[in-house]
CSV table of C-alpha atoms in Angstrom, one decimal:
chain,number,residue,atom,x,y,z
S,598,MET,CA,55.8,-48.5,122.1
S,599,VAL,CA,59.6,-48.6,122.5
S,600,VAL,CA,61.7,-45.7,121.3
S,601,ASP,CA,65.4,-46.0,120.7
S,602,ARG,CA,67.6,-43.6,122.7
S,603,ALA,CA,69.7,-42.9,119.6
S,604,THR,CA,66.6,-41.8,117.8
S,605,LEU,CA,65.8,-39.4,120.6
S,606,ALA,CA,69.3,-38.0,120.8
S,607,ARG,CA,69.7,-37.5,117.0
S,608,PRO,CA,70.1,-33.8,116.1
S,609,PRO,CA,67.6,-32.3,113.7
S,610,ASP,CA,68.4,-32.2,110.0
S,611,ARG,CA,68.9,-28.4,109.8
S,612,LEU,CA,70.4,-28.6,106.3
S,613,GLY,CA,67.4,-30.5,105.0
S,614,ASP,CA,64.9,-28.2,106.7
S,615,ALA,CA,66.7,-25.2,105.1
S,616,LEU,CA,66.7,-26.7,101.7
S,617,LEU,CA,63.0,-27.6,102.1
S,618,GLY,CA,62.2,-24.0,103.1
S,619,THR,CA,64.2,-22.6,100.2
S,620,ARG,CA,62.3,-24.8,97.7
S,621,SER,CA,59.0,-23.8,99.2
S,622,ALA,CA,59.9,-20.1,99.0
S,623,THR,CA,61.0,-20.5,95.4
S,624,ALA,CA,57.8,-22.4,94.5
S,625,ALA,CA,55.7,-19.7,96.1
S,626,ARG,CA,57.5,-16.9,94.2
S,627,VAL,CA,57.1,-18.9,90.9
S,628,SER,CA,53.4,-19.4,91.6
S,629,THR,CA,52.9,-15.7,92.4
S,630,ALA,CA,54.7,-14.7,89.2
S,631,VAL,CA,52.6,-17.1,87.1
S,632,VAL,CA,49.3,-15.9,88.6
S,633,THR,CA,50.3,-12.2,88.3
S,634,SER,CA,51.4,-12.7,84.6
S,635,VAL,CA,48.1,-14.3,83.7
S,636,TRP,CA,46.0,-11.8,85.6
S,637,LEU,CA,47.9,-8.9,84.0
S,638,LEU,CA,47.2,-10.3,80.5
S,639,LEU,CA,43.5,-10.7,81.4
S,640,LEU,CA,43.3,-7.1,82.5
S,641,VAL,CA,44.9,-6.0,79.3
S,642,SER,CA,42.5,-8.0,77.2
S,643,VAL,CA,39.4,-6.4,78.8
S,644,GLN,CA,40.6,-2.8,78.2
S,645,PRO,CA,38.4,-0.9,75.8
S,646,TRP,CA,41.6,0.3,73.9
S,647,SER,CA,39.8,3.5,73.1
S,648,ARG,CA,39.6,7.0,74.6
S,649,ALA,CA,36.1,7.5,73.3
S,650,SER,CA,33.2,6.8,75.7
S,651,ILE,CA,31.1,5.3,72.9
S,652,GLY,CA,32.2,3.3,69.9
S,653,SER,CA,34.1,0.3,68.9
S,654,SER,CA,37.8,0.0,69.1
S,655,GLY,CA,38.0,-1.6,65.7
S,656,GLN,CA,38.4,-5.1,64.3
S,657,SER,CA,42.2,-5.1,64.8
S,658,SER,CA,41.8,-4.4,68.5
S,659,ASN,CA,39.2,-7.2,68.8
S,660,ALA,CA,41.5,-9.6,67.1
S,661,SER,CA,44.3,-8.5,69.4
S,662,LYS,CA,42.1,-9.1,72.4
S,663,GLY,CA,41.2,-12.5,71.1
S,664,VAL,CA,44.9,-13.4,70.8
S,665,LEU,CA,45.6,-12.2,74.3
S,666,VAL,CA,42.7,-14.2,75.8
S,667,ALA,CA,43.9,-17.3,73.9
S,668,GLY,CA,47.5,-16.7,75.2
S,669,CYS,CA,46.2,-16.4,78.8
S,670,LEU,CA,44.3,-19.7,78.4
S,671,LEU,CA,47.4,-21.4,77.0
S,672,LEU,CA,49.7,-20.0,79.7
S,673,ALA,CA,47.3,-21.1,82.4
S,674,ILE,CA,47.0,-24.6,81.0
S,675,VAL,CA,50.8,-25.0,80.6
S,676,CYS,CA,51.4,-23.7,84.2
S,677,ALA,CA,48.6,-25.8,85.8
S,678,ARG,CA,49.9,-28.3,88.3
S,679,GLY,CA,47.9,-31.5,88.4
S,680,ALA,CA,44.2,-31.8,87.5
S,681,ILE,CA,41.9,-28.8,87.1
S,682,ARG,CA,40.0,-28.1,90.2
S,683,GLY,CA,36.6,-29.7,90.1
S,684,ARG,CA,35.0,-28.1,93.2
S,685,VAL,CA,34.8,-24.3,92.7
S,686,PRO,CA,33.1,-21.4,94.4
S,687,ALA,CA,29.4,-20.9,93.8
S,688,LEU,CA,30.1,-17.9,91.6
S,689,TRP,CA,31.3,-20.1,88.8
S,690,TRP,CA,28.1,-22.1,88.7
S,691,TYR,CA,26.0,-19.0,88.5
S,692,LEU,CA,28.2,-17.6,85.7
S,693,LEU,CA,28.1,-20.9,83.8
S,694,VAL,CA,24.3,-20.9,83.9
S,695,TYR,CA,24.4,-17.3,82.8
S,696,ALA,CA,26.7,-18.1,79.9
S,697,GLY,CA,24.3,-20.9,78.9
S,698,LEU,CA,21.5,-18.4,79.0
S,699,ALA,CA,23.5,-16.1,76.7
S,700,VAL,CA,24.0,-18.9,74.2
S,701,ALA,CA,20.3,-19.8,74.3
S,702,SER,CA,19.2,-16.2,73.8
S,703,THR,CA,21.7,-15.8,70.9
S,704,MET,CA,20.2,-18.8,69.2
S,705,LEU,CA,16.6,-17.8,69.8
S,706,ILE,CA,16.9,-14.1,69.0
S,707,GLY,CA,19.4,-14.6,66.2
S,708,GLY,CA,22.4,-12.7,67.5
S,709,THR,CA,25.3,-11.6,65.4
S,710,LEU,CA,28.8,-13.2,65.4
S,711,SER,CA,30.1,-10.6,67.9
S,712,VAL,CA,27.5,-11.8,70.4
S,713,GLY,CA,28.8,-15.4,70.1
S,714,THR,CA,32.4,-14.2,70.4
S,715,ARG,CA,31.5,-12.5,73.7
S,716,VAL,CA,30.0,-15.7,75.0
S,717,VAL,CA,33.1,-17.7,74.1
S,718,ARG,CA,35.3,-15.1,75.7
S,719,LEU,CA,33.2,-15.2,78.9
S,720,LEU,CA,33.5,-19.0,79.0
S,721,ILE,CA,37.3,-18.8,78.6
S,722,PHE,CA,37.4,-16.3,81.5
S,723,LEU,CA,35.7,-18.9,83.6
S,724,VAL,CA,38.1,-21.7,82.7
S,725,ILE,CA,41.4,-19.7,83.3
S,726,PRO,CA,41.0,-19.3,87.1
S,727,LEU,CA,40.2,-23.1,87.4
S,728,CYS,CA,43.5,-23.8,85.7
S,729,LEU,CA,45.3,-21.6,88.2
S,730,TRP,CA,43.6,-23.1,91.3
S,731,SER,CA,46.7,-25.3,92.0
S,732,HIS,CA,48.7,-22.1,92.4
S,733,LEU,CA,46.0,-20.3,94.4
S,734,ARG,CA,45.2,-22.9,97.0
S,735,ASP,CA,48.7,-22.7,98.5
S,736,SER,CA,48.2,-19.2,99.8
S,737,ARG,CA,45.3,-17.2,101.0
S,738,THR,CA,46.5,-13.9,99.6
S,739,ARG,CA,48.2,-14.9,96.3
S,740,ILE,CA,45.3,-13.8,94.1
S,741,ILE,CA,45.1,-10.5,96.0
S,742,THR,CA,48.8,-10.0,95.5
S,743,ALA,CA,48.5,-10.8,91.8
S,744,MET,CA,45.7,-8.2,91.4
S,745,PHE,CA,47.6,-5.6,93.4
S,746,LEU,CA,50.8,-6.0,91.3
S,747,SER,CA,48.8,-6.0,88.0
S,748,TYR,CA,47.0,-2.8,88.9
S,749,LEU,CA,50.4,-1.3,90.0
S,750,VAL,CA,51.7,-1.9,86.5
S,751,PHE,CA,48.7,-0.1,85.0
S,752,GLY,CA,49.1,2.7,87.5
S,753,VAL,CA,52.8,3.4,86.8
S,754,THR,CA,52.2,3.2,83.1
S,755,THR,CA,49.3,5.7,83.3
S,756,ILE,CA,51.0,8.2,85.6
S,757,LEU,CA,54.0,8.3,83.2
S,758,GLY,CA,51.7,9.3,80.3
S,759,PRO,CA,51.7,13.1,81.0
S,760,VAL,CA,55.5,13.0,81.1
S,761,LEU,CA,56.2,10.9,78.0
S,762,LEU,CA,53.2,11.9,75.9
S,763,PRO,CA,51.7,15.1,77.2
S,764,ASP,CA,49.7,15.8,74.0
S,765,ARG,CA,47.8,12.5,74.3
S,766,ALA,CA,47.4,12.3,78.0
S,767,TRP,CA,44.3,14.5,78.4
S,768,GLN,CA,40.8,13.9,77.1
S,769,ASN,CA,40.0,16.0,73.9
S,770,GLY,CA,43.4,17.7,74.4
S,771,THR,CA,42.1,19.8,77.3
S,772,PRO,CA,44.7,20.1,80.1
S,773,PHE,CA,43.8,19.4,83.7
S,774,SER,CA,43.9,23.1,84.7
S,775,ALA,CA,41.1,23.8,82.1
S,776,GLY,CA,38.9,20.9,83.4
S,777,GLY,CA,40.5,18.1,81.3
S,778,ARG,CA,40.6,14.5,82.5
S,779,LEU,CA,43.5,12.1,82.3
S,780,VAL,CA,43.2,9.2,79.8
S,781,GLY,CA,45.5,6.4,79.0
S,782,PRO,CA,48.2,7.8,76.7
S,783,LEU,CA,50.3,4.6,76.3
S,784,LEU,CA,47.4,2.1,76.7
S,785,PRO,CA,44.2,3.8,75.7
S,786,MET,CA,41.7,3.9,78.6
S,787,LEU,CA,38.8,5.9,79.7
S,788,PRO,CA,39.0,8.3,82.7
S,789,THR,CA,36.6,6.1,84.7
S,790,ARG,CA,38.9,3.1,84.2
S,791,ILE,CA,41.9,5.2,85.4
S,792,GLY,CA,39.8,6.2,88.4
S,793,GLU,CA,39.1,2.5,89.1
S,794,ILE,CA,42.8,1.7,89.0
S,795,GLY,CA,43.6,4.6,91.4
S,796,ALA,CA,40.9,3.6,93.8
S,797,VAL,CA,42.0,-0.1,94.0
S,798,LEU,CA,45.7,0.9,94.3
S,799,ALA,CA,45.0,3.4,97.1
S,800,GLY,CA,42.6,1.0,99.0
S,801,PHE,CA,44.9,-2.0,98.7
S,802,ALA,CA,47.9,0.1,99.8
S,803,VAL,CA,46.1,1.3,102.9
S,804,LEU,CA,44.9,-2.2,103.8
S,805,HIS,CA,48.3,-3.7,103.3
S,806,TRP,CA,49.8,-1.1,105.6
S,807,ALA,CA,47.0,-1.4,108.2
S,808,PHE,CA,47.5,-5.2,108.4
S,809,ARG,CA,51.3,-5.0,108.4
S,810,ARG,CA,51.7,-6.6,105.0
S,811,VAL,CA,53.8,-3.8,103.5
S,812,ARG,CA,56.0,-1.2,105.2
S,813,PRO,CA,54.8,2.4,105.5
S,814,LEU,CA,57.0,4.0,102.9
S,815,PRO,CA,56.1,1.7,99.9
S,816,ALA,CA,52.5,1.6,101.0
S,817,GLY,CA,52.3,5.4,101.3
S,818,THR,CA,54.0,5.8,97.8
S,819,VAL,CA,51.4,3.5,96.2
S,820,ALA,CA,48.6,5.2,98.0
S,821,LEU,CA,49.7,8.6,96.8
S,822,LEU,CA,49.9,7.2,93.2
S,823,GLY,CA,46.3,6.0,93.5
S,824,LEU,CA,45.1,9.3,94.8
S,825,ALA,CA,46.9,11.1,92.0
S,826,LEU,CA,45.2,9.0,89.4
S,827,LEU,CA,41.8,9.7,91.1
S,828,VAL,CA,42.4,13.4,91.1
S,829,LEU,CA,43.8,13.7,87.6
S,830,SER,CA,41.0,11.5,86.1
S,831,ARG,CA,38.3,13.5,88.0
S,832,THR,CA,36.4,10.2,88.8
S,833,ARG,CA,33.8,10.9,91.5
S,834,THR,CA,32.2,7.5,91.7
S,835,ALA,CA,35.5,5.7,92.3
S,836,THR,CA,36.5,8.2,95.0
S,837,GLY,CA,33.3,7.7,96.9
S,838,ALA,CA,33.6,3.9,96.5
S,839,LEU,CA,37.2,4.1,97.9
S,840,GLY,CA,36.1,5.9,101.0
S,841,LEU,CA,33.0,3.8,101.7
S,842,GLY,CA,34.9,0.6,100.9
S,843,LEU,CA,37.6,1.3,103.5
S,844,LEU,CA,35.0,2.3,106.0
S,845,ILE,CA,33.0,-0.9,105.7
S,846,ALA,CA,36.3,-2.9,105.7
S,847,ALA,CA,37.2,-1.3,109.0
S,848,VAL,CA,33.8,-2.2,110.4
S,849,ALA,CA,34.1,-5.8,109.2
S,850,THR,CA,37.5,-6.2,110.9
S,851,LEU,CA,36.9,-4.1,114.0
S,852,ARG,CA,38.1,-6.6,116.5
S,853,SER,CA,41.5,-7.1,114.8
S,854,ASP,CA,44.6,-5.0,115.2
S,855,GLY,CA,44.6,-4.2,111.5
S,856,GLY,CA,41.0,-3.0,111.7
S,857,ARG,CA,41.8,-0.7,114.6
S,858,ARG,CA,44.7,0.8,112.7
S,859,LEU,CA,42.5,1.2,109.6
S,860,ARG,CA,39.9,3.0,111.7
S,861,ARG,CA,42.5,5.4,113.1
S,862,CYS,CA,43.9,6.0,109.6
S,863,LEU,CA,40.4,7.0,108.3
S,864,VAL,CA,39.8,9.3,111.3
S,865,TRP,CA,43.1,11.2,110.6
S,866,ALA,CA,42.3,11.3,106.9
S,867,ILE,CA,39.0,12.9,107.5
S,868,VAL,CA,40.5,15.5,109.9
S,869,ALA,CA,43.3,16.3,107.4
S,870,ALA,CA,40.7,16.8,104.6
S,871,LEU,CA,38.6,19.3,106.5
S,872,PRO,CA,40.6,22.4,105.5
S,873,ALA,CA,40.4,21.4,101.8
S,874,VAL,CA,36.6,21.0,101.7
S,875,PRO,CA,36.0,23.9,99.3
S,876,LEU,CA,38.6,22.5,96.8
S,877,ILE,CA,37.0,19.1,97.1
S,878,LEU,CA,33.6,20.4,96.4
S,879,ALA,CA,34.8,22.3,93.3
S,880,TRP,CA,36.5,19.1,92.2
S,881,VAL,CA,33.3,17.1,92.7
S,882,LYS,CA,31.2,19.6,90.7
S,883,ARG,CA,33.6,19.4,87.8
S,884,GLY,CA,32.1,22.5,86.3
S,885,GLN,CA,28.7,20.8,85.8
S,886,SER,CA,25.3,22.4,86.3
S,887,THR,CA,22.7,21.2,88.8
S,888,ASP,CA,20.7,19.4,86.2
S,889,GLN,CA,23.7,17.5,85.0
S,890,LEU,CA,24.6,16.5,88.5
S,891,SER,CA,21.0,15.4,89.3
S,892,SER,CA,20.8,13.3,86.1
S,893,LEU,CA,24.3,11.7,86.9
S,894,THR,CA,25.8,13.2,83.7
S,895,GLY,CA,22.9,12.1,81.6
S,896,ARG,CA,22.9,8.5,82.7
S,897,THR,CA,19.3,8.5,84.0
S,898,VAL,CA,18.0,9.5,80.6
S,899,ALA,CA,19.2,6.1,79.1
S,900,TRP,CA,18.0,4.3,82.2
S,901,ASN,CA,14.4,5.7,82.1
S,902,TYR,CA,14.3,5.0,78.3
S,903,ILE,CA,15.2,1.3,78.9
S,904,ILE,CA,12.9,0.8,81.8
S,905,HIS,CA,9.8,2.2,80.0
S,906,LEU,CA,10.6,0.5,76.7
S,907,PRO,CA,7.8,-1.9,75.7
S,908,VAL,CA,9.1,-5.5,75.1
S,909,ASP,CA,7.6,-8.9,74.4
S,910,THR,CA,7.8,-11.8,76.8
S,911,THR,CA,10.9,-13.4,75.2
S,912,THR,CA,12.9,-10.2,75.3
S,913,LEU,CA,11.7,-9.6,78.8
S,914,LEU,CA,13.1,-12.9,80.0
S,915,LEU,CA,16.1,-13.5,77.7
S,916,GLY,CA,17.1,-10.0,76.7
S,917,ARG,CA,18.7,-8.9,73.4
S,918,GLY,CA,22.1,-10.7,73.7
S,919,LEU,CA,25.5,-9.6,74.9
S,920,GLY,CA,27.1,-6.5,73.5
S,921,HIS,CA,24.2,-4.1,73.7
S,922,THR,CA,25.7,-1.5,76.0
S,923,SER,CA,24.2,1.6,74.4
S,924,VAL,CA,20.8,2.7,73.1
S,925,PHE,CA,19.5,5.2,70.5
S,926,ILE,CA,17.5,8.0,72.1
S,927,ARG,CA,15.4,10.6,70.3
S,928,ARG,CA,16.1,14.1,71.6
S,929,PRO,CA,13.6,16.9,71.8
S,930,ASP,CA,14.8,18.3,68.6
S,931,ASN,CA,13.8,15.1,66.8
S,932,THR,CA,17.4,13.8,66.4
S,933,LEU,CA,18.8,10.4,67.4
S,934,SER,CA,21.8,10.1,69.6
S,935,LEU,CA,23.7,7.1,70.9
S,936,ALA,CA,23.8,7.1,74.7
S,937,PRO,CA,25.7,4.6,76.9
S,938,ILE,CA,23.8,2.7,79.5
S,939,ASP,CA,26.5,3.0,82.1
S,940,SER,CA,24.9,0.6,84.7
S,941,SER,CA,25.7,-3.0,85.2
S,942,TRP,CA,22.3,-3.9,86.4
S,943,ILE,CA,20.4,-2.0,83.7
S,944,THR,CA,22.7,-3.5,81.1
S,945,LEU,CA,22.0,-7.0,82.5
S,946,TYR,CA,18.3,-6.4,82.1
S,947,TYR,CA,18.7,-5.0,78.6
S,948,GLU,CA,21.1,-7.8,77.4
S,949,SER,CA,20.0,-10.9,79.3
S,950,GLY,CA,16.5,-10.1,80.6
S,951,LEU,CA,15.1,-10.8,84.0
S,952,ILE,CA,16.6,-14.3,84.2
S,953,GLY,CA,20.2,-13.1,83.6
S,954,LEU,CA,19.7,-10.2,86.0
S,955,GLY,CA,18.5,-12.7,88.7
S,956,LEU,CA,21.5,-15.0,88.1
S,957,VAL,CA,24.1,-12.3,88.4
S,958,ALA,CA,22.4,-10.8,91.4
S,959,ALA,CA,22.4,-14.2,93.1
S,960,ALA,CA,26.1,-14.6,92.3
S,961,PHE,CA,26.8,-11.1,93.6
S,962,LEU,CA,25.0,-11.7,96.9
S,963,THR,CA,26.6,-15.2,97.4
S,964,THR,CA,30.1,-13.7,96.9
S,965,LEU,CA,29.2,-10.9,99.3
S,966,VAL,CA,28.4,-13.4,102.0
S,967,MET,CA,31.6,-15.3,101.3
S,968,ALA,CA,33.6,-12.1,101.6
S,969,PHE,CA,32.1,-11.3,105.1
S,970,ARG,CA,32.7,-14.9,106.2
S,971,ALA,CA,36.4,-15.0,105.4
S,972,ARG,CA,38.4,-16.2,108.3
S,973,THR,CA,41.6,-14.1,108.0
S,974,PRO,CA,41.0,-10.4,108.8
S,975,PHE,CA,43.3,-9.2,106.0
S,976,VAL,CA,41.5,-11.3,103.4
S,977,ARG,CA,38.1,-10.3,104.8
S,978,ALA,CA,39.1,-6.6,104.6
S,979,CYS,CA,40.3,-6.8,101.0
S,980,CYS,CA,37.2,-8.8,99.9
S,981,VAL,CA,34.8,-6.5,101.6
S,982,PHE,CA,36.5,-3.5,100.1
S,983,LEU,CA,36.3,-4.9,96.6
S,984,MET,CA,32.6,-5.9,97.0
S,985,THR,CA,31.8,-2.4,98.3
S,986,TYR,CA,33.5,-0.9,95.3
S,987,LEU,CA,31.6,-3.3,93.0
S,988,ALA,CA,28.3,-2.4,94.5
S,989,ILE,CA,28.9,1.4,94.0
S,990,ASP,CA,30.7,1.4,90.7
S,991,GLY,CA,28.5,-1.3,89.2
S,992,ALA,CA,25.5,1.0,89.6
S,993,SER,CA,27.0,3.6,87.3
S,994,GLU,CA,29.4,1.6,85.1
S,995,THR,CA,28.8,-1.4,82.8
S,996,GLY,CA,30.8,-4.5,83.4
S,997,LEU,CA,29.1,-7.3,85.4
S,998,SER,CA,27.3,-8.7,82.3
S,999,ASP,CA,30.5,-9.5,80.3
S,1000,ALA,CA,34.2,-10.2,80.6
S,1001,SER,CA,35.4,-6.9,82.1
S,1002,PRO,CA,37.6,-5.6,85.0
S,1003,LEU,CA,34.5,-5.6,87.3
S,1004,LEU,CA,33.9,-9.3,86.6
S,1005,LEU,CA,37.6,-10.1,87.2
S,1006,MET,CA,37.3,-8.2,90.5
S,1007,LEU,CA,34.3,-10.3,91.5
S,1008,MET,CA,36.3,-13.4,90.7
S,1009,VAL,CA,39.2,-12.2,92.9
S,1010,VAL,CA,36.8,-11.9,95.8
S,1011,ALA,CA,35.3,-15.4,95.2
S,1012,LEU,CA,38.7,-17.1,94.9
S,1013,ALA,CA,40.3,-15.3,97.9
S,1014,SER,CA,37.4,-15.9,100.3
S,1015,TYR,CA,37.0,-19.5,99.1
S,1016,ALA,CA,40.7,-20.3,99.5
S,1017,ASP,CA,40.7,-18.6,102.9
S,1018,ARG,CA,37.9,-20.8,104.2
S,1019,ARG,CA,39.2,-24.0,102.6
S,1020,ARG,CA,42.7,-23.7,104.0
S,1021,PRO,CA,43.2,-24.9,107.6
S,1022,ALA,CA,44.4,-22.2,110.0
S,1023,ALA,CA,47.4,-24.3,111.2
S,1024,VAL,CA,48.9,-24.4,107.8
S,1025,SER,CA,48.6,-20.8,106.5
S,1026,GLY,CA,48.0,-18.7,109.6
S,1027,GLY,CA,50.5,-20.3,111.8
S,1028,VAL,CA,48.0,-20.9,114.6
S,1029,ALA,CA,48.5,-24.1,116.6
S,1030,PRO,CA,45.5,-26.4,116.9
S,1031,CYS,CA,43.5,-26.1,120.1
S,1032,ARG,CA,44.2,-28.8,122.7
S,1033,SER,CA,41.3,-30.5,124.5
S,1034,ARG,CA,41.0,-29.8,128.2
S,1035,PHE,CA,39.4,-33.2,128.8
S,1036,PRO,CA,41.4,-36.4,129.5
S,1037,ASN,CA,42.3,-38.7,126.7
S,1038,PRO,CA,43.1,-42.2,128.0
S,1039,ALA,CA,44.7,-43.3,124.7
S,1040,ARG,CA,47.0,-40.3,124.6
S,1041,GLU,CA,48.0,-40.8,128.2
S,1042,ARG,CA,48.9,-44.5,127.6
S,1043,GLN,CA,50.9,-43.5,124.6
S,1044,SER,CA,52.8,-40.8,126.5
S,1045,SER,CA,53.5,-43.2,129.4
S,1046,ALA,CA,54.8,-45.9,127.0
S,1047,SER,CA,57.1,-43.3,125.3
S,1048,HIS,CA,58.6,-42.2,128.6
S,1049,ALA,CA,59.0,-45.8,129.8
S,1050,GLY,CA,60.9,-46.7,126.7
S,1051,SER,CA,63.3,-43.7,127.1
S,1052,GLY,CA,64.1,-44.7,130.7
S,1053,ARG,CA,61.9,-42.0,132.2
S,1054,THR,CA,58.6,-42.2,134.0
S,1055,LYS,CA,56.0,-39.6,134.1
S,1056,PRO,CA,53.0,-39.8,136.4
S,1057,VAL,CA,49.6,-39.7,134.9
S,1058,LYS,CA,47.2,-37.5,136.6
S,1059,ARG,CA,43.7,-38.9,137.0
S,1060,ARG,CA,40.7,-36.7,137.2
S,1061,VAL,CA,38.7,-37.7,140.3
S,1062,ALA,CA,35.1,-36.9,140.7
S,1063,PRO,CA,34.0,-34.8,143.8
S,1064,GLY,CA,33.1,-37.0,146.8
S,1065,ARG,CA,35.1,-40.1,145.6
S,1066,SER,CA,38.5,-41.3,146.6
S,1067,VAL,CA,41.3,-42.3,144.3
S,1068,ALA,CA,41.0,-46.0,145.2
S,1069,SER,CA,37.3,-46.0,144.1
């Protein structure tokens, strides 16, 4: 191969490289803005839009949610680049079969129109991330960034509530000093939902700081915002999930620099919290009695009722259809009361039967394995943190059986871990490919020809076996 001397002496096109880098950075910012906008609209569409723990938000709210979901789908289709991704994470196949099971149970049991609407919304939620895959595959962390920014918008909106609308900021009008809990004054939300937003914000802020993705000052500000939401909403489950999620994320990334920084941060946080143990215990008790704490604020009553409820074979396998998130329980005084189920797994059994419960459990375990197998330590830490939060919060909150924030969180883990394993390390991680230590005759001949064409010679070293001469 002969190489021209003028070609070797030609200077690099610095202007072209700069323009190419500018275009790539602009395209990355546009993709992040698109994914964040769609994800923010999806999170708004799954809000209960009610401050009551039980009850419907009304037909107008349901219509508004339908318009938002349709707008998300339209925006995702318009912003899609190229064909829709055909090869998807295993989570999507499990959820597609689960949606088909929901359709079959609706037809067999004779569900209402609202059940069919929930199934259609679940299918739309599965299609939207596929339309966004062309924007997600370019970066390992784009979907994590989009989720972080979306939750930050919710957190800032919620924390401004007591300042702008103090009369509507607390549940039942009871202030925080009297045991009240923060609710969404601008966008109606339950205290548990606000606690979820605070836990995700605080956890992501700590992880971004530990892995040097964000500077300490903005990371600390966001972490304080998340902790403030947790304290004001008095959400114990989300607080415990935050601490355990960060601990398991530190264990999963123990060999990385970020994992070691995260471990030191947790140690210092525990030491700093020791003087405030009495205040923390009083906050955890929340003025409840021992019976209320042992029954998880009445949740176990509904769980025991559903588990011991006699059912036929069809209902045992297929359930009662989506939307049955509460049950009527007869009290000792012979009165009926509507009690929320407040457990994703019990709700799955009640709505979709044993088959639906098995499908979602398989999807959860598959996504958990993908989270621990993520290559990049930062992606692995974020995914493990979210999966830990889902495992804890899903046991006491409903969400994995329908389009909800918990299901969106599970999708984020699946998309981030899948993109991290599909993307080569030399492209996104900046790691050079490993060179072989064994001789390659074709590469040596090509290198010799290149140096010969440029007027230079480079001797080729031959590997000689022990006990033999070079001539042999």
